[in-house]
């Protein structure tokens, strides 16, 4: 909504052409033309100009749609890891947040006597002097914790992901392999931070999760609740 006392042309491109927008009027969305001076003409009311404006942000609408798509994937019992891999490859900003500028999928770590190692994502930081990190995807329905002899521990799925990530991490102890990856992909690694995106926090006590995570101090456990909440916070800020 534009204040009539504000400069009517502020923020509107002064190129002599109308800009199309949407205005919520009497509970209905109406097509409007935004004039160079900031006033609008409502479709169906020729000759009448108005000084209020509410243009729907296409970027905000698209982001809401993506958040809903991810939420549907998370809540579906039929979602497979490759479905999530595909979503994050198409929408890497969900993984990057404010820390990383790029989430590079399936970097191939070649080995001489064995098959290659292929992490789900390599995360390249915004700081060009910083080193890259690694992230593995697991399913949202995967359990995070298990109870053994009255002690809460991380699940076998998290232990497996940790072992997988440690193998990737060990790969970069070899300086020649680090150099080969940097030459091929432009990504710099050395003892990367290890992250696994897995499960949901809902249904677990926060104190139990924190205690269990102490079993794997070198692994960052990120849940799908965390990713969704970060995405929703972006909506609230807009």
Short mmCIF file of C-alpha atoms in Angstrom, two decimals:
data_model
loop_
_atom_site.label_atom_id
_atom_site.label_comp_id
_atom_site.label_asym_id
_atom_site.label_seq_id
_atom_site.Cartn_x
_atom_site.Cartn_y
_atom_site.Cartn_z
CA UNK A 1 0.00 0.00 0.00
CA UNK A 2 1.51 3.37 -1.00
CA UNK A 3 1.18 6.40 1.25
CA UNK A 4 -0.40 9.23 -0.83
CA UNK A 5 2.06 11.69 0.75
CA UNK A 6 5.07 9.75 -0.48
CA UNK A 7 6.83 10.59 -3.72
CA UNK A 8 4.53 8.83 -6.24
CA UNK A 9 7.33 8.00 -8.62
CA UNK A 10 9.74 6.52 -6.11
CA UNK A 11 10.85 3.00 -7.02
CA UNK A 12 9.04 2.95 -10.38
CA UNK A 13 11.11 2.84 -13.57
CA UNK A 14 10.73 6.12 -15.44
CA UNK A 15 10.90 4.77 -18.96
CA UNK A 16 7.55 6.02 -20.22
CA UNK A 17 5.99 2.55 -20.22
CA UNK A 18 3.35 1.11 -17.91
CA UNK A 19 4.27 -1.70 -15.54
CA UNK A 20 1.71 -4.41 -14.91
CA UNK A 21 0.91 -5.47 -11.35
CA UNK A 22 -1.79 -6.99 -9.16
CA UNK A 23 -3.83 -5.14 -6.53
CA UNK A 24 -6.10 -6.69 -3.91
CA UNK A 25 -9.31 -4.67 -4.18
CA UNK A 26 -12.51 -5.60 -2.30
CA UNK A 27 -11.15 -9.09 -1.70
CA UNK A 28 -10.34 -9.66 -5.38
CA UNK A 29 -7.08 -9.51 -7.29
CA UNK A 30 -7.32 -6.92 -10.07
CA UNK A 31 -4.90 -6.32 -12.93
CA UNK A 32 -3.48 -2.80 -12.78
CA UNK A 33 -1.12 -0.69 -14.87
CA UNK A 34 1.54 1.24 -12.96
CA UNK A 35 2.24 4.58 -14.61
CA UNK A 36 5.69 6.23 -14.60
CA UNK A 37 4.52 8.72 -11.92
CA UNK A 38 3.63 5.88 -9.54
CA UNK A 39 -0.15 6.05 -9.89
CA UNK A 40 -2.10 3.05 -11.12
CA UNK A 41 -4.94 2.47 -13.55
CA UNK A 42 -7.30 -0.37 -12.60
CA UNK A 43 -8.49 -2.60 -15.41
CA UNK A 44 -12.12 -1.78 -16.22
CA UNK A 45 -12.01 1.80 -14.88
CA UNK A 46 -10.74 3.91 -17.81
CA UNK A 47 -9.75 7.44 -16.97
CA UNK A 48 -9.52 6.75 -13.20
CA UNK A 49 -6.09 6.95 -11.61
CA UNK A 50 -5.23 5.86 -8.07
CA UNK A 51 -2.31 6.45 -5.73
CA UNK A 52 -2.09 3.12 -3.90
CA UNK A 53 -0.05 0.16 -4.94
CA UNK A 54 0.38 -3.46 -3.90
CA UNK A 55 2.30 -5.43 -6.50
CA UNK A 56 2.64 -9.15 -5.90
CA UNK A 57 6.33 -10.15 -5.75
CA UNK A 58 6.94 -12.90 -8.28
CA UNK A 59 10.14 -13.87 -6.46
CA UNK A 60 8.34 -14.23 -3.13
CA UNK A 61 5.56 -16.25 -4.71
CA UNK A 62 8.05 -18.56 -6.43
CA UNK A 63 9.94 -19.10 -3.17
CA UNK A 64 6.72 -19.99 -1.33
CA UNK A 65 5.95 -22.51 -4.04
CA UNK A 66 9.40 -24.10 -3.68
CA UNK A 67 9.06 -24.28 0.11
CA UNK A 68 5.73 -26.04 -0.32
CA UNK A 69 7.27 -28.45 -2.84
CA UNK A 70 10.02 -29.34 -0.39
CA UNK A 71 7.55 -29.74 2.46
CA UNK A 72 5.48 -32.12 0.32
CA UNK A 73 8.60 -34.16 -0.45
CA UNK A 74 9.53 -34.30 3.23
CA UNK A 75 6.08 -35.44 4.30
CA UNK A 76 5.56 -38.03 1.57
CA UNK A 77 6.26 -41.64 2.45
CA UNK A 78 7.09 -42.28 -1.22
CA UNK A 79 9.97 -39.80 -1.44
CA UNK A 80 13.30 -41.33 -2.41
CA UNK A 81 16.79 -39.93 -1.89
CA UNK A 82 17.10 -39.25 -5.61
CA UNK A 83 13.94 -37.09 -5.43
CA UNK A 84 15.56 -34.95 -2.76
CA UNK A 85 18.86 -34.90 -4.65
CA UNK A 86 17.03 -33.63 -7.72
CA UNK A 87 15.20 -30.93 -5.74
CA UNK A 88 18.37 -29.58 -4.12
CA UNK A 89 20.28 -29.70 -7.39
CA UNK A 90 17.56 -27.51 -8.91
CA UNK A 91 17.30 -25.31 -5.81
CA UNK A 92 20.75 -25.25 -4.14
CA UNK A 93 19.89 -22.10 -2.16
CA UNK A 94 18.05 -24.33 0.33
CA UNK A 95 21.40 -25.90 1.24
CA UNK A 96 23.60 -22.83 0.89
CA UNK A 97 21.89 -20.45 3.31
CA UNK A 98 24.06 -17.43 4.11
CA UNK A 99 27.27 -19.43 4.49
CA UNK A 100 27.82 -20.99 1.08
CA UNK A 101 27.66 -19.63 -2.44
CA UNK A 102 27.35 -22.97 -4.20
CA UNK A 103 26.20 -26.54 -3.55
CA UNK A 104 28.00 -28.65 -6.16
CA UNK A 105 26.43 -32.10 -6.67
CA UNK A 106 28.31 -35.34 -7.23
CA UNK A 107 31.93 -34.25 -7.34
CA UNK A 108 33.86 -37.34 -8.46
CA UNK A 109 36.80 -38.26 -6.21
CA UNK A 110 38.93 -40.58 -8.32
CA UNK A 111 40.95 -43.40 -6.80
CA UNK A 112 43.62 -45.58 -8.41
CA UNK A 113 42.67 -49.03 -7.16
CA UNK A 114 39.00 -48.61 -6.22
CA UNK A 115 35.91 -47.05 -7.68
CA UNK A 116 35.42 -43.30 -7.24
CA UNK A 117 33.91 -41.68 -4.17
CA UNK A 118 30.95 -39.41 -5.00
CA UNK A 119 29.61 -37.18 -2.20
CA UNK A 120 26.07 -35.89 -2.61
CA UNK A 121 27.11 -32.23 -2.34
CA UNK A 122 30.28 -30.20 -1.99
CA UNK A 123 29.54 -26.84 -0.34
CA UNK A 124 31.64 -23.90 -1.51
CA UNK A 125 31.78 -21.02 1.03
CA UNK A 126 31.15 -17.38 0.23
CA UNK A 127 34.60 -16.52 1.53
CA UNK A 128 36.99 -17.32 -1.32
CA UNK A 129 39.79 -17.97 1.18
CA UNK A 130 37.79 -20.60 3.08
CA UNK A 131 37.72 -24.32 2.34
CA UNK A 132 34.81 -26.40 1.07
CA UNK A 133 32.66 -28.76 3.13
CA UNK A 134 30.71 -31.95 2.39
CA UNK A 135 27.06 -32.88 2.83
CA UNK A 136 25.26 -36.21 2.49
CA UNK A 137 21.51 -36.61 2.06
CA UNK A 138 19.39 -39.18 3.86
CA UNK A 139 15.63 -39.56 3.96
CA UNK A 140 13.38 -37.36 6.14
CA UNK A 141 11.67 -40.44 7.58
CA UNK A 142 14.98 -41.86 8.85
CA UNK A 143 15.20 -42.19 12.63
CA UNK A 144 17.70 -39.98 14.40
CA UNK A 145 17.98 -41.79 17.73
CA UNK A 146 17.88 -45.27 19.23
CA UNK A 147 17.71 -46.45 22.82
CA UNK A 148 20.25 -49.04 23.93
CA UNK A 149 20.56 -50.16 27.56
CA UNK A 150 18.70 -47.09 28.74
CA UNK A 151 21.07 -44.82 26.83
CA UNK A 152 20.04 -42.67 23.91
CA UNK A 153 22.38 -42.90 20.93
CA UNK A 154 22.35 -41.71 17.34
CA UNK A 155 20.76 -44.13 14.91
CA UNK A 156 22.62 -46.61 12.75
CA UNK A 157 21.74 -44.47 9.70
CA UNK A 158 23.64 -41.52 11.17
CA UNK A 159 26.57 -43.75 12.10
CA UNK A 160 26.65 -45.02 8.51
CA UNK A 161 26.55 -41.49 7.13
CA UNK A 162 29.37 -40.50 9.46
CA UNK A 163 31.54 -43.39 8.27
CA UNK A 164 30.81 -42.49 4.66
CA UNK A 165 31.75 -38.86 5.23
CA UNK A 166 34.94 -39.80 7.09
CA UNK A 167 36.03 -41.76 4.02
CA UNK A 168 35.50 -38.67 1.89
CA UNK A 169 37.35 -36.55 4.43
CA UNK A 170 40.32 -38.90 4.52
CA UNK A 171 40.58 -38.65 0.73
CA UNK A 172 41.70 -35.04 1.05
CA UNK A 173 44.64 -35.86 3.31
CA UNK A 174 46.52 -36.58 0.07
CA UNK A 175 47.83 -33.30 -1.38
CA UNK A 176 47.90 -34.67 -4.94
CA UNK A 177 44.23 -35.61 -4.72
CA UNK A 178 43.36 -32.20 -3.31
CA UNK A 179 45.17 -30.56 -6.21
CA UNK A 180 43.40 -32.78 -8.76
CA UNK A 181 39.97 -31.86 -7.38
CA UNK A 182 40.84 -28.16 -7.36
CA UNK A 183 42.06 -28.33 -10.96
CA UNK A 184 38.94 -30.20 -12.11
CA UNK A 185 36.26 -28.37 -10.13
CA UNK A 186 37.78 -25.20 -8.71
CA UNK A 187 37.00 -26.44 -5.20
CA UNK A 188 39.56 -26.31 -2.38
CA UNK A 189 39.40 -29.01 0.31
CA UNK A 190 41.31 -29.96 3.42
CA UNK A 191 39.68 -31.80 6.32
CA UNK A 192 36.21 -30.61 5.26
CA UNK A 193 33.43 -30.20 7.77
CA UNK A 194 31.04 -33.11 7.50
CA UNK A 195 27.27 -32.65 7.44
CA UNK A 196 24.35 -35.01 7.02
CA UNK A 197 20.84 -33.83 6.19
CA UNK A 198 18.54 -36.40 7.73
CA UNK A 199 15.24 -36.97 9.54
CA UNK A 200 13.13 -34.55 11.57
CA UNK A 201 13.63 -33.06 15.01
CA UNK A 202 9.93 -33.26 15.76
CA UNK A 203 9.19 -36.22 17.99
CA UNK A 204 12.53 -36.05 19.82
CA UNK A 205 13.47 -34.17 22.94
CA UNK A 206 16.06 -31.48 22.24
CA UNK A 207 18.17 -32.60 25.20
CA UNK A 208 18.26 -36.20 23.91
CA UNK A 209 19.37 -35.02 20.47
CA UNK A 210 22.12 -32.88 21.95
CA UNK A 211 23.38 -35.71 24.14
CA UNK A 212 23.37 -38.18 21.25
CA UNK A 213 25.17 -35.76 18.93
CA UNK A 214 28.08 -35.68 21.37
CA UNK A 215 28.87 -39.24 20.22
CA UNK A 216 29.93 -37.79 16.86
CA UNK A 217 31.52 -34.40 17.60
CA UNK A 218 32.95 -34.06 14.08
CA UNK A 219 29.59 -34.52 12.37
CA UNK A 220 26.98 -31.77 11.97
CA UNK A 221 23.47 -33.21 11.95
CA UNK A 222 21.05 -31.03 10.00
CA UNK A 223 17.38 -32.01 9.90
CA UNK A 224 14.73 -31.26 7.34
CA UNK A 225 12.92 -29.21 9.99
CA UNK A 226 16.02 -27.00 10.13
CA UNK A 227 16.05 -26.48 6.35
CA UNK A 228 12.32 -25.71 6.23
CA UNK A 229 12.50 -23.26 9.12
CA UNK A 230 15.38 -21.38 7.48
CA UNK A 231 13.38 -21.21 4.24
CA UNK A 232 10.26 -19.97 6.03
CA UNK A 233 12.25 -17.29 7.84
CA UNK A 234 13.17 -15.88 4.43
CA UNK A 235 9.45 -15.58 3.65
CA UNK A 236 8.80 -13.77 6.93
CA UNK A 237 11.56 -11.26 6.21
CA UNK A 238 10.10 -10.34 2.80
#
